[in-house]
Amino acid sequence: MPSNKKQVSVPWELNIGEDNYLKEPWILKKGKEFITIETDNNNKGNFFLQKNDEKRLSLSALQIKLTYHQLIDFGYKLQKTKRKKTKNKAITDESI
């Protein structure tokens, strides 16, 4: 029987320019706990998962996708990266 839940896309499957695109590392937060997800550059298709400052786990693409959805179900929220504020310089006309 198909699930009625809307499937949330995982951030590493999004492309630049899409609405919820975020660069890695992807950080899921719940209270004071945080979980970091990064791609494994040495082993393509695998990911690293680390809770707070504990040991990093290496997971396959399927495992990390299922884990991501479970974390979202448990109340973790994907933290948006903070954009750097640009200071607008006022243009003054001193030549008058």
mmCIF file of C-alpha atoms in Angstrom, residues 15-64:
data_model
loop_
_atom_site.group_PDB
_atom_site.id
_atom_site.type_symbol
_atom_site.label_atom_id
_atom_site.label_comp_id
_atom_site.label_asym_id
_atom_site.label_seq_id
_atom_site.Cartn_x
_atom_site.Cartn_y
_atom_site.Cartn_z
ATOM 1 C CA ASN A 15 21.006 21.050 -8.104
ATOM 2 C CA ILE A 16 22.267 24.617 -7.929
ATOM 3 C CA GLY A 17 19.381 26.984 -8.560
ATOM 4 C CA GLU A 18 16.655 24.783 -7.070
ATOM 5 C CA ASP A 19 14.620 26.211 -4.180
ATOM 6 C CA ASN A 20 16.026 24.207 -1.266
ATOM 7 C CA TYR A 21 19.586 23.798 -2.599
ATOM 8 C CA LEU A 22 22.217 23.926 0.143
ATOM 9 C CA LYS A 23 25.952 23.342 -0.070
ATOM 10 C CA GLU A 24 27.433 20.649 2.113
ATOM 11 C CA PRO A 25 27.930 19.925 4.932
ATOM 12 C CA TRP A 26 24.243 19.445 5.606
ATOM 13 C CA ILE A 27 23.408 19.983 9.259
ATOM 14 C CA LEU A 28 20.282 18.664 10.932
ATOM 15 C CA LYS A 29 19.447 20.238 14.287
ATOM 16 C CA LYS A 30 17.114 19.381 17.146
ATOM 17 C CA GLY A 31 17.576 21.350 20.328
ATOM 18 C CA LYS A 32 21.253 21.222 21.279
ATOM 19 C CA GLU A 33 21.925 18.112 19.173
ATOM 20 C CA PHE A 34 23.166 18.350 15.630
ATOM 21 C CA ILE A 35 23.941 15.784 12.962
ATOM 22 C CA THR A 36 26.293 16.528 10.078
ATOM 23 C CA ILE A 37 26.119 14.790 6.705
ATOM 24 C CA GLU A 38 28.981 15.065 4.195
ATOM 25 C CA THR A 39 29.930 13.257 1.012
ATOM 26 C CA ASP A 40 32.854 10.839 1.194
ATOM 27 C CA ASN A 41 35.337 12.094 -1.398
ATOM 28 C CA ASN A 42 37.447 8.925 -1.181
ATOM 29 C CA ASN A 43 34.537 6.530 -1.729
ATOM 30 C CA LYS A 44 32.043 7.902 -4.275
ATOM 31 C CA GLY A 45 28.424 7.212 -3.441
ATOM 32 C CA ASN A 46 29.072 7.002 0.292
ATOM 33 C CA PHE A 47 28.415 9.608 2.941
ATOM 34 C CA PHE A 48 29.708 10.438 6.404
ATOM 35 C CA LEU A 49 27.247 10.940 9.255
ATOM 36 C CA GLN A 50 28.371 12.432 12.557
ATOM 37 C CA LYS A 51 26.337 13.271 15.648
ATOM 38 C CA ASN A 52 27.719 16.162 17.684
ATOM 39 C CA ASP A 53 31.422 15.336 18.201
ATOM 40 C CA GLU A 54 31.040 11.552 18.144
ATOM 41 C CA LYS A 55 32.740 9.137 15.740
ATOM 42 C CA ARG A 56 31.896 9.546 12.029
ATOM 43 C CA LEU A 57 29.993 6.725 10.355
ATOM 44 C CA SER A 58 30.311 5.827 6.682
ATOM 45 C CA LEU A 59 26.954 5.016 5.069
ATOM 46 C CA SER A 60 25.859 4.035 1.578
ATOM 47 C CA ALA A 61 23.578 6.299 -0.465
ATOM 48 C CA LEU A 62 20.499 4.222 0.395
ATOM 49 C CA GLN A 63 21.346 4.081 4.116
ATOM 50 C CA ILE A 64 21.920 7.835 4.361
#
